[in-house]
Amino acid sequence: MPITSEGRKEGTRQLTGFTHKAPITIDPTNFIYFFPTASPNNPECIWIALDHINYFKRAENAQTQVVFKNKQSFIIPVSHTTLNNQVLRTALLKTTLNKRIEDSERKALYYVNGSKLMNASEKNGAYQ
């Protein structure tokens, strides 16, 4: 079954509870997360990759200047507060998903071929 943007949005909703202007995970292994600047249904919506942002600052007329790591700079037609909120929401998604992946990997260490590994103290039977 192919992965869709709707599936990504549903994953974000399950992890964070965000339903509107929800960020999405493209590739958690390579830390690729995008967020929309407006409703994705809005033709003015711009999708931005979280890890490509170097910094952003207020610009005139309730807009925001975004400077990317490649030194390119763009004026985005959203307020600084809105952009900051989207960055924070995306960072929460990233942190939550990374924690879930780490927890899953940690649990996998306890199981080999379907049987639970035993700690060294458990191999001798009763604790002494």
mmCIF file of N, CA and C in Angstrom:
data_model
loop_
_atom_site.group_PDB
_atom_site.id
_atom_site.type_symbol
_atom_site.label_atom_id
_atom_site.label_comp_id
_atom_site.label_asym_id
_atom_site.label_seq_id
_atom_site.Cartn_x
_atom_site.Cartn_y
_atom_site.Cartn_z
ATOM 1 N N MET A 1 0.843 -1.171 0.000
ATOM 2 C CA MET A 1 0.000 0.000 0.000
ATOM 3 C C MET A 1 0.893 1.241 0.000
ATOM 4 N N PRO A 2 0.709 2.159 -0.951
ATOM 5 C CA PRO A 2 1.557 3.362 -1.017
ATOM 6 C C PRO A 2 1.276 4.313 0.140
ATOM 7 N N ILE A 3 2.311 5.023 0.538
ATOM 8 C CA ILE A 3 2.180 6.025 1.589
ATOM 9 C C ILE A 3 1.650 7.295 0.945
ATOM 10 N N THR A 4 0.613 7.885 1.548
ATOM 11 C CA THR A 4 0.000 9.092 1.006
ATOM 12 C C THR A 4 0.130 10.234 1.988
ATOM 13 N N SER A 5 -0.108 11.446 1.489
ATOM 14 C CA SER A 5 -0.082 12.591 2.396
ATOM 15 C C SER A 5 -1.201 12.471 3.427
ATOM 16 N N GLU A 6 -2.320 11.865 3.053
ATOM 17 C CA GLU A 6 -3.409 11.656 4.015
ATOM 18 C C GLU A 6 -2.962 10.703 5.115
ATOM 19 N N GLY A 7 -2.210 9.682 4.744
ATOM 20 C CA GLY A 7 -1.682 8.755 5.736
ATOM 21 C C GLY A 7 -0.691 9.428 6.664
ATOM 22 N N ARG A 8 0.119 10.306 6.099
ATOM 23 C CA ARG A 8 1.087 11.057 6.916
ATOM 24 C C ARG A 8 0.359 11.984 7.888
ATOM 25 N N LYS A 9 -0.693 12.639 7.398
ATOM 26 C CA LYS A 9 -1.477 13.536 8.266
ATOM 27 C C LYS A 9 -2.130 12.746 9.397
ATOM 28 N N GLU A 10 -2.629 11.549 9.077
ATOM 29 C CA GLU A 10 -3.264 10.715 10.100
ATOM 30 C C GLU A 10 -2.227 10.272 11.131
ATOM 31 N N GLY A 11 -1.026 9.949 10.692
ATOM 32 C CA GLY A 11 0.046 9.599 11.621
ATOM 33 C C GLY A 11 0.377 10.751 12.550
ATOM 34 N N THR A 12 0.428 11.953 11.998
ATOM 35 C CA THR A 12 0.677 13.144 12.820
ATOM 36 C C THR A 12 -0.443 13.335 13.832
ATOM 37 N N ARG A 13 -1.675 13.152 13.396
ATOM 38 C CA ARG A 13 -2.824 13.315 14.294
ATOM 39 C C ARG A 13 -2.743 12.318 15.446
ATOM 40 N N GLN A 14 -2.394 11.067 15.138
ATOM 41 C CA GLN A 14 -2.311 10.042 16.184
ATOM 42 C C GLN A 14 -1.183 10.336 17.171
ATOM 43 N N LEU A 15 -0.062 10.850 16.682
ATOM 44 C CA LEU A 15 1.080 11.118 17.553
ATOM 45 C C LEU A 15 0.936 12.407 18.359
ATOM 46 N N THR A 16 0.340 13.434 17.754
ATOM 47 C CA THR A 16 0.349 14.760 18.380
ATOM 48 C C THR A 16 -1.030 15.336 18.662
ATOM 49 N N GLY A 17 -2.040 14.847 17.979
ATOM 50 C CA GLY A 17 -3.377 15.412 18.116
ATOM 51 C C GLY A 17 -3.628 16.584 17.178
ATOM 52 N N PHE A 18 -2.620 16.993 16.397
ATOM 53 C CA PHE A 18 -2.785 18.117 15.467
ATOM 54 C C PHE A 18 -3.666 17.692 14.298
ATOM 55 N N THR A 19 -4.665 18.513 14.001
ATOM 56 C CA THR A 19 -5.566 18.204 12.889
ATOM 57 C C THR A 19 -5.551 19.284 11.812
ATOM 58 N N HIS A 20 -5.170 20.498 12.165
ATOM 59 C CA HIS A 20 -5.167 21.603 11.208
ATOM 60 C C HIS A 20 -3.735 22.078 10.975
ATOM 61 N N LYS A 21 -3.414 22.339 9.725
ATOM 62 C CA LYS A 21 -2.055 22.762 9.348
ATOM 63 C C LYS A 21 -1.015 21.822 9.957
ATOM 64 N N ALA A 22 -1.320 20.538 9.886
ATOM 65 C CA ALA A 22 -0.464 19.538 10.529
ATOM 66 C C ALA A 22 0.838 19.338 9.751
ATOM 67 N N PRO A 23 1.960 19.281 10.479
ATOM 68 C CA PRO A 23 3.228 18.939 9.832
ATOM 69 C C PRO A 23 3.201 17.460 9.440
ATOM 70 N N ILE A 24 4.071 17.075 8.526
ATOM 71 C CA ILE A 24 4.133 15.671 8.128
ATOM 72 C C ILE A 24 5.578 15.179 8.132
ATOM 73 N N THR A 25 5.696 13.891 8.320
ATOM 74 C CA THR A 25 6.984 13.221 8.271
ATOM 75 C C THR A 25 7.182 12.705 6.853
ATOM 76 N N ILE A 26 8.286 13.065 6.237
ATOM 77 C CA ILE A 26 8.628 12.514 4.928
ATOM 78 C C ILE A 26 9.533 11.309 5.131
ATOM 79 N N ASP A 27 10.574 11.475 5.942
ATOM 80 C CA ASP A 27 11.530 10.399 6.211
ATOM 81 C C ASP A 27 12.151 10.618 7.584
ATOM 82 N N PRO A 28 11.644 9.921 8.617
ATOM 83 C CA PRO A 28 12.180 10.146 9.959
ATOM 84 C C PRO A 28 13.634 9.700 10.103
ATOM 85 N N THR A 29 14.067 8.736 9.307
ATOM 86 C CA THR A 29 15.445 8.260 9.383
ATOM 87 C C THR A 29 16.432 9.357 9.013
ATOM 88 N N ASN A 30 16.061 10.160 8.037
ATOM 89 C CA ASN A 30 16.913 11.257 7.577
ATOM 90 C C ASN A 30 16.436 12.610 8.096
ATOM 91 N N PHE A 31 15.537 12.598 9.080
ATOM 92 C CA PHE A 31 15.036 13.811 9.735
ATOM 93 C C PHE A 31 14.408 14.796 8.748
ATOM 94 N N ILE A 32 13.560 14.284 7.868
ATOM 95 C CA ILE A 32 12.887 15.138 6.891
ATOM 96 C C ILE A 32 11.429 15.312 7.318
ATOM 97 N N TYR A 33 11.147 16.522 7.806
ATOM 98 C CA TYR A 33 9.819 16.886 8.272
ATOM 99 C C TYR A 33 9.442 18.200 7.600
ATOM 100 N N PHE A 34 8.215 18.281 7.098
ATOM 101 C CA PHE A 34 7.729 19.493 6.452
ATOM 102 C C PHE A 34 6.522 20.019 7.210
ATOM 103 N N PHE A 35 6.331 21.330 7.138
ATOM 104 C CA PHE A 35 5.126 21.928 7.714
ATOM 105 C C PHE A 35 4.553 22.929 6.722
ATOM 106 N N PRO A 36 3.213 23.087 6.743
ATOM 107 C CA PRO A 36 2.564 24.060 5.865
ATOM 108 C C PRO A 36 2.478 25.428 6.542
ATOM 109 N N THR A 37 2.539 26.467 5.736
ATOM 110 C CA THR A 37 2.401 27.816 6.282
ATOM 111 C C THR A 37 0.946 28.243 6.397
ATOM 112 N N ALA A 38 0.060 27.503 5.743
ATOM 113 C CA ALA A 38 -1.380 27.775 5.761
ATOM 114 C C ALA A 38 -2.084 26.432 5.563
ATOM 115 N N SER A 39 -3.387 26.457 5.458
ATOM 116 C CA SER A 39 -4.109 25.226 5.159
ATOM 117 C C SER A 39 -3.575 24.658 3.841
ATOM 118 N N PRO A 40 -3.311 23.372 3.781
ATOM 119 C CA PRO A 40 -2.846 22.784 2.521
ATOM 120 C C PRO A 40 -3.827 22.971 1.364
ATOM 121 N N ASN A 41 -5.089 23.272 1.675
ATOM 122 C CA ASN A 41 -6.089 23.539 0.638
ATOM 123 C C ASN A 41 -5.975 24.956 0.086
ATOM 124 N N ASN A 42 -5.247 25.818 0.771
ATOM 125 C CA ASN A 42 -5.067 27.206 0.368
ATOM 126 C C ASN A 42 -3.985 27.281 -0.712
ATOM 127 N N PRO A 43 -4.279 27.890 -1.851
ATOM 128 C CA PRO A 43 -3.274 27.981 -2.914
ATOM 129 C C PRO A 43 -2.029 28.782 -2.508
ATOM 130 N N GLU A 44 -2.134 29.566 -1.425
ATOM 131 C CA GLU A 44 -1.000 30.345 -0.935
ATOM 132 C C GLU A 44 -0.096 29.526 0.010
ATOM 133 N N CYS A 45 -0.487 28.289 0.297
ATOM 134 C CA CYS A 45 0.260 27.452 1.234
ATOM 135 C C CYS A 45 1.651 27.137 0.680
ATOM 136 N N ILE A 46 2.638 27.249 1.559
ATOM 137 C CA ILE A 46 4.021 26.903 1.234
ATOM 138 C C ILE A 46 4.442 25.821 2.220
ATOM 139 N N TRP A 47 5.058 24.754 1.722
ATOM 140 C CA TRP A 47 5.575 23.697 2.589
ATOM 141 C C TRP A 47 7.058 23.944 2.816
ATOM 142 N N ILE A 48 7.478 23.907 4.077
ATOM 143 C CA ILE A 48 8.869 24.200 4.442
ATOM 144 C C ILE A 48 9.459 23.003 5.192
ATOM 145 N N ALA A 49 10.695 22.655 4.840
ATOM 146 C CA ALA A 49 11.417 21.584 5.531
ATOM 147 C C ALA A 49 12.041 22.143 6.808
ATOM 148 N N LEU A 50 11.674 21.569 7.945
ATOM 149 C CA LEU A 50 12.126 22.067 9.244
ATOM 150 C C LEU A 50 13.646 22.179 9.323
ATOM 151 N N ASP A 51 14.360 21.147 8.965
ATOM 152 C CA ASP A 51 15.812 21.129 9.148
ATOM 153 C C ASP A 51 16.580 21.960 8.125
ATOM 154 N N HIS A 52 15.881 22.572 7.179
ATOM 155 C CA HIS A 52 16.556 23.441 6.208
ATOM 156 C C HIS A 52 16.540 24.902 6.640
ATOM 157 N N ILE A 53 15.795 25.190 7.708
ATOM 158 C CA ILE A 53 15.723 26.571 8.197
ATOM 159 C C ILE A 53 16.968 26.882 9.019
ATOM 160 N N ASN A 54 17.626 27.976 8.683
ATOM 161 C CA ASN A 54 18.739 28.456 9.502
ATOM 162 C C ASN A 54 18.184 29.343 10.614
ATOM 163 N N TYR A 55 17.368 30.328 10.225
ATOM 164 C CA TYR A 55 16.670 31.165 11.193
ATOM 165 C C TYR A 55 15.554 31.898 10.480
ATOM 166 N N PHE A 56 14.686 32.547 11.262
ATOM 167 C CA PHE A 56 13.630 33.379 10.684
ATOM 168 C C PHE A 56 13.408 34.561 11.603
ATOM 169 N N LYS A 57 12.912 35.665 11.008
ATOM 170 C CA LYS A 57 12.672 36.877 11.789
ATOM 171 C C LYS A 57 11.499 37.643 11.191
ATOM 172 N N ARG A 58 10.961 38.545 12.013
ATOM 173 C CA ARG A 58 9.828 39.356 11.572
ATOM 174 C C ARG A 58 10.215 40.204 10.362
ATOM 175 N N ALA A 59 9.261 40.364 9.477
ATOM 176 C CA ALA A 59 9.421 41.264 8.331
ATOM 177 C C ALA A 59 8.238 42.229 8.352
ATOM 178 N N GLU A 60 8.223 43.161 7.436
ATOM 179 C CA GLU A 60 7.136 44.145 7.389
ATOM 180 C C GLU A 60 5.818 43.499 6.980
ATOM 181 N N ASN A 61 4.734 44.197 7.306
ATOM 182 C CA ASN A 61 3.384 43.801 6.908
ATOM 183 C C ASN A 61 2.989 42.407 7.388
ATOM 184 N N ALA A 62 3.330 42.082 8.637
ATOM 185 C CA ALA A 62 2.958 40.808 9.256
ATOM 186 C C ALA A 62 3.456 39.608 8.452
ATOM 187 N N GLN A 63 4.636 39.752 7.893
ATOM 188 C CA GLN A 63 5.264 38.663 7.156
ATOM 189 C C GLN A 63 6.518 38.215 7.911
ATOM 190 N N THR A 64 7.153 37.145 7.411
ATOM 191 C CA THR A 64 8.333 36.599 8.074
ATOM 192 C C THR A 64 9.420 36.326 7.050
ATOM 193 N N GLN A 65 10.632 36.741 7.384
ATOM 194 C CA GLN A 65 11.778 36.425 6.546
ATOM 195 C C GLN A 65 12.365 35.107 7.030
ATOM 196 N N VAL A 66 12.498 34.148 6.120
ATOM 197 C CA VAL A 66 13.088 32.854 6.445
ATOM 198 C C VAL A 66 14.411 32.746 5.702
ATOM 199 N N VAL A 67 15.471 32.454 6.459
ATOM 200 C CA VAL A 67 16.792 32.250 5.871
ATOM 201 C C VAL A 67 17.109 30.762 6.025
ATOM 202 N N PHE A 68 17.380 30.145 4.888
ATOM 203 C CA PHE A 68 17.657 28.718 4.885
ATOM 204 C C PHE A 68 19.150 28.450 5.011
ATOM 205 N N LYS A 69 19.489 27.220 5.305
ATOM 206 C CA LYS A 69 20.890 26.847 5.514
ATOM 207 C C LYS A 69 21.751 27.066 4.283
ATOM 208 N N ASN A 70 21.129 27.091 3.101
ATOM 209 C CA ASN A 70 21.889 27.345 1.873
ATOM 210 C C ASN A 70 22.037 28.851 1.607
ATOM 211 N N LYS A 71 21.697 29.670 2.610
ATOM 212 C CA LYS A 71 21.809 31.132 2.591
ATOM 213 C C LYS A 71 20.734 31.836 1.766
ATOM 214 N N GLN A 72 19.810 31.097 1.164
ATOM 215 C CA GLN A 72 18.714 31.744 0.452
ATOM 216 C C GLN A 72 17.725 32.294 1.464
ATOM 217 N N SER A 73 17.151 33.439 1.136
ATOM 218 C CA SER A 73 16.226 34.123 2.021
ATOM 219 C C SER A 73 14.932 34.419 1.273
ATOM 220 N N PHE A 74 13.810 34.174 1.950
ATOM 221 C CA PHE A 74 12.502 34.429 1.353
ATOM 222 C C PHE A 74 11.604 35.118 2.366
ATOM 223 N N ILE A 75 10.747 35.999 1.865
ATOM 224 C CA ILE A 75 9.704 36.604 2.684
ATOM 225 C C ILE A 75 8.465 35.730 2.522
ATOM 226 N N ILE A 76 7.999 35.203 3.638
ATOM 227 C CA ILE A 76 6.851 34.297 3.648
ATOM 228 C C ILE A 76 5.632 35.097 4.118
ATOM 229 N N PRO A 77 4.501 34.972 3.428
ATOM 230 C CA PRO A 77 3.320 35.768 3.793
ATOM 231 C C PRO A 77 2.540 35.214 4.982
ATOM 232 N N VAL A 78 3.245 34.974 6.084
ATOM 233 C CA VAL A 78 2.601 34.590 7.349
ATOM 234 C C VAL A 78 3.307 35.334 8.471
ATOM 235 N N SER A 79 2.608 35.505 9.565
ATOM 236 C CA SER A 79 3.199 36.222 10.693
ATOM 237 C C SER A 79 4.318 35.399 11.340
ATOM 238 N N HIS A 80 5.179 36.103 12.040
ATOM 239 C CA HIS A 80 6.263 35.452 12.774
ATOM 240 C C HIS A 80 5.693 34.455 13.784
ATOM 241 N N THR A 81 4.621 34.832 14.460
ATOM 242 C CA THR A 81 3.989 33.967 15.458
ATOM 243 C C THR A 81 3.477 32.675 14.823
ATOM 244 N N THR A 82 2.834 32.791 13.680
ATOM 245 C CA THR A 82 2.320 31.613 12.983
ATOM 246 C C THR A 82 3.461 30.695 12.568
ATOM 247 N N LEU A 83 4.501 31.256 11.986
ATOM 248 C CA LEU A 83 5.633 30.442 11.548
ATOM 249 C C LEU A 83 6.305 29.785 12.752
ATOM 250 N N ASN A 84 6.488 30.536 13.821
ATOM 251 C CA ASN A 84 7.105 29.981 15.027
ATOM 252 C C ASN A 84 6.266 28.830 15.579
ATOM 253 N N ASN A 85 4.958 29.005 15.591
ATOM 254 C CA ASN A 85 4.068 27.945 16.060
ATOM 255 C C ASN A 85 4.211 26.692 15.199
ATOM 256 N N GLN A 86 4.287 26.848 13.893
ATOM 257 C CA GLN A 86 4.428 25.703 12.995
ATOM 258 C C GLN A 86 5.774 25.007 13.204
ATOM 259 N N VAL A 87 6.826 25.788 13.434
ATOM 260 C CA VAL A 87 8.145 25.202 13.717
ATOM 261 C C VAL A 87 8.078 24.380 15.006
ATOM 262 N N LEU A 88 7.442 24.929 16.040
ATOM 263 C CA LEU A 88 7.337 24.211 17.310
ATOM 264 C C LEU A 88 6.504 22.944 17.185
ATOM 265 N N ARG A 89 5.421 23.008 16.437
ATOM 266 C CA ARG A 89 4.577 21.827 16.226
ATOM 267 C C ARG A 89 5.346 20.739 15.474
ATOM 268 N N THR A 90 6.148 21.157 14.498
ATOM 269 C CA THR A 90 6.932 20.193 13.734
ATOM 270 C C THR A 90 8.034 19.586 14.597
ATOM 271 N N ALA A 91 8.644 20.399 15.440
ATOM 272 C CA ALA A 91 9.664 19.896 16.362
ATOM 273 C C ALA A 91 9.049 18.886 17.337
ATOM 274 N N LEU A 92 7.834 19.135 17.789
ATOM 275 C CA LEU A 92 7.154 18.186 18.671
ATOM 276 C C LEU A 92 6.898 16.869 17.940
ATOM 277 N N LEU A 93 6.434 16.943 16.701
ATOM 278 C CA LEU A 93 6.222 15.732 15.904
ATOM 279 C C LEU A 93 7.533 14.958 15.770
ATOM 280 N N LYS A 94 8.593 15.661 15.441
ATOM 281 C CA LYS A 94 9.901 15.028 15.258
ATOM 282 C C LYS A 94 10.358 14.338 16.543
ATOM 283 N N THR A 95 10.269 15.022 17.663
ATOM 284 C CA THR A 95 10.683 14.470 18.954
ATOM 285 C C THR A 95 9.828 13.262 19.337
ATOM 286 N N THR A 96 8.526 13.381 19.166
ATOM 287 C CA THR A 96 7.605 12.302 19.523
ATOM 288 C C THR A 96 7.858 11.065 18.673
ATOM 289 N N LEU A 97 8.028 11.248 17.381
ATOM 290 C CA LEU A 97 8.261 10.110 16.493
ATOM 291 C C LEU A 97 9.627 9.482 16.762
ATOM 292 N N ASN A 98 10.653 10.306 16.974
ATOM 293 C CA ASN A 98 11.979 9.762 17.269
ATOM 294 C C ASN A 98 11.962 8.953 18.558
ATOM 295 N N LYS A 99 11.235 9.431 19.566
ATOM 296 C CA LYS A 99 11.131 8.689 20.831
ATOM 297 C C LYS A 99 10.442 7.355 20.599
ATOM 298 N N ARG A 100 9.390 7.360 19.821
ATOM 299 C CA ARG A 100 8.676 6.113 19.536
ATOM 300 C C ARG A 100 9.577 5.127 18.802
ATOM 301 N N ILE A 101 10.358 5.614 17.854
ATOM 302 C CA ILE A 101 11.286 4.747 17.114
ATOM 303 C C ILE A 101 12.347 4.184 18.056
ATOM 304 N N GLU A 102 12.915 5.043 18.902
ATOM 305 C CA GLU A 102 13.931 4.589 19.863
ATOM 306 C C GLU A 102 13.354 3.558 20.822
ATOM 307 N N ASP A 103 12.144 3.790 21.327
ATOM 308 C CA ASP A 103 11.504 2.835 22.240
ATOM 309 C C ASP A 103 11.279 1.495 21.541
ATOM 310 N N SER A 104 10.861 1.543 20.290
ATOM 311 C CA SER A 104 10.625 0.329 19.519
ATOM 312 C C SER A 104 11.926 -0.437 19.305
ATOM 313 N N GLU A 105 12.995 0.287 18.987
ATOM 314 C CA GLU A 105 14.298 -0.360 18.797
ATOM 315 C C GLU A 105 14.800 -0.960 20.103
ATOM 316 N N ARG A 106 14.572 -0.261 21.212
ATOM 317 C CA ARG A 106 14.999 -0.757 22.522
ATOM 318 C C ARG A 106 14.257 -2.042 22.858
ATOM 319 N N LYS A 107 12.952 -2.064 22.592
ATOM 320 C CA LYS A 107 12.170 -3.271 22.862
ATOM 321 C C LYS A 107 12.638 -4.426 21.988
ATOM 322 N N ALA A 108 13.035 -4.126 20.763
ATOM 323 C CA ALA A 108 13.501 -5.175 19.862
ATOM 324 C C ALA A 108 14.772 -5.831 20.385
ATOM 325 N N LEU A 109 15.562 -5.109 21.159
ATOM 326 C CA LEU A 109 16.776 -5.682 21.730
ATOM 327 C C LEU A 109 16.470 -6.776 22.747
ATOM 328 N N TYR A 110 15.284 -6.746 23.331
ATOM 329 C CA TYR A 110 14.902 -7.738 24.329
ATOM 330 C C TYR A 110 14.395 -9.033 23.704
ATOM 331 N N TYR A 111 14.198 -9.030 22.420
ATOM 332 C CA TYR A 111 13.645 -10.205 21.753
ATOM 333 C C TYR A 111 14.559 -10.646 20.616
ATOM 334 N N VAL A 112 14.829 -11.935 20.560
ATOM 335 C CA VAL A 112 15.599 -12.520 19.464
ATOM 336 C C VAL A 112 14.835 -13.750 18.994
ATOM 337 N N ASN A 113 14.489 -13.765 17.721
ATOM 338 C CA ASN A 113 13.743 -14.882 17.142
ATOM 339 C C ASN A 113 12.484 -15.222 17.931
ATOM 340 N N GLY A 114 11.825 -14.208 18.437
ATOM 341 C CA GLY A 114 10.553 -14.410 19.123
ATOM 342 C C GLY A 114 10.665 -14.832 20.576
ATOM 343 N N SER A 115 11.874 -15.032 21.090
ATOM 344 C CA SER A 115 12.003 -15.391 22.509
ATOM 345 C C SER A 115 12.724 -14.286 23.252
ATOM 346 N N LYS A 116 12.311 -14.054 24.476
ATOM 347 C CA LYS A 116 12.880 -12.964 25.275
ATOM 348 C C LYS A 116 14.286 -13.314 25.728
ATOM 349 N N LEU A 117 15.198 -12.384 25.580
ATOM 350 C CA LEU A 117 16.540 -12.552 26.115
ATOM 351 C C LEU A 117 16.485 -12.398 27.620
ATOM 352 N N MET A 118 17.364 -13.058 28.295
ATOM 353 C CA MET A 118 17.385 -12.960 29.750
ATOM 354 C C MET A 118 18.582 -12.129 30.177
ATOM 355 N N ASN A 119 18.405 -11.364 31.238
ATOM 356 C CA ASN A 119 19.526 -10.639 31.811
ATOM 357 C C ASN A 119 20.497 -11.635 32.416
ATOM 358 N N ALA A 120 21.745 -11.254 32.597
ATOM 359 C CA ALA A 120 22.746 -12.147 33.159
ATOM 360 C C ALA A 120 22.308 -12.697 34.494
ATOM 361 N N SER A 121 21.669 -11.893 35.321
ATOM 362 C CA SER A 121 21.238 -12.347 36.645
ATOM 363 C C SER A 121 20.086 -13.355 36.544
ATOM 364 N N GLU A 122 19.324 -13.311 35.459
ATOM 365 C CA GLU A 122 18.205 -14.222 35.303
ATOM 366 C C GLU A 122 18.651 -15.595 34.807
ATOM 367 N N LYS A 123 19.813 -15.696 34.187
ATOM 368 C CA LYS A 123 20.282 -16.947 33.638
ATOM 369 C C LYS A 123 20.588 -17.973 34.719
ATOM 370 N N ASN A 124 20.921 -17.524 35.901
ATOM 371 C CA ASN A 124 21.254 -18.444 36.984
ATOM 372 C C ASN A 124 20.035 -18.900 37.753
ATOM 373 N N GLY A 125 18.872 -18.465 37.373
ATOM 374 C CA GLY A 125 17.673 -18.859 38.093
ATOM 375 C C GLY A 125 17.298 -17.829 39.125
ATOM 376 N N ALA A 126 17.179 -18.246 40.356
ATOM 377 C CA ALA A 126 16.752 -17.351 41.434
ATOM 378 C C ALA A 126 17.812 -16.305 41.733
ATOM 379 N N TYR A 127 17.352 -15.158 42.152
ATOM 380 C CA TYR A 127 18.271 -14.084 42.541
ATOM 381 C C TYR A 127 18.890 -14.431 43.886
ATOM 382 N N GLN A 128 20.114 -14.038 44.074
ATOM 383 C CA GLN A 128 20.795 -14.330 45.342
ATOM 384 C C GLN A 128 21.231 -13.086 46.018
#
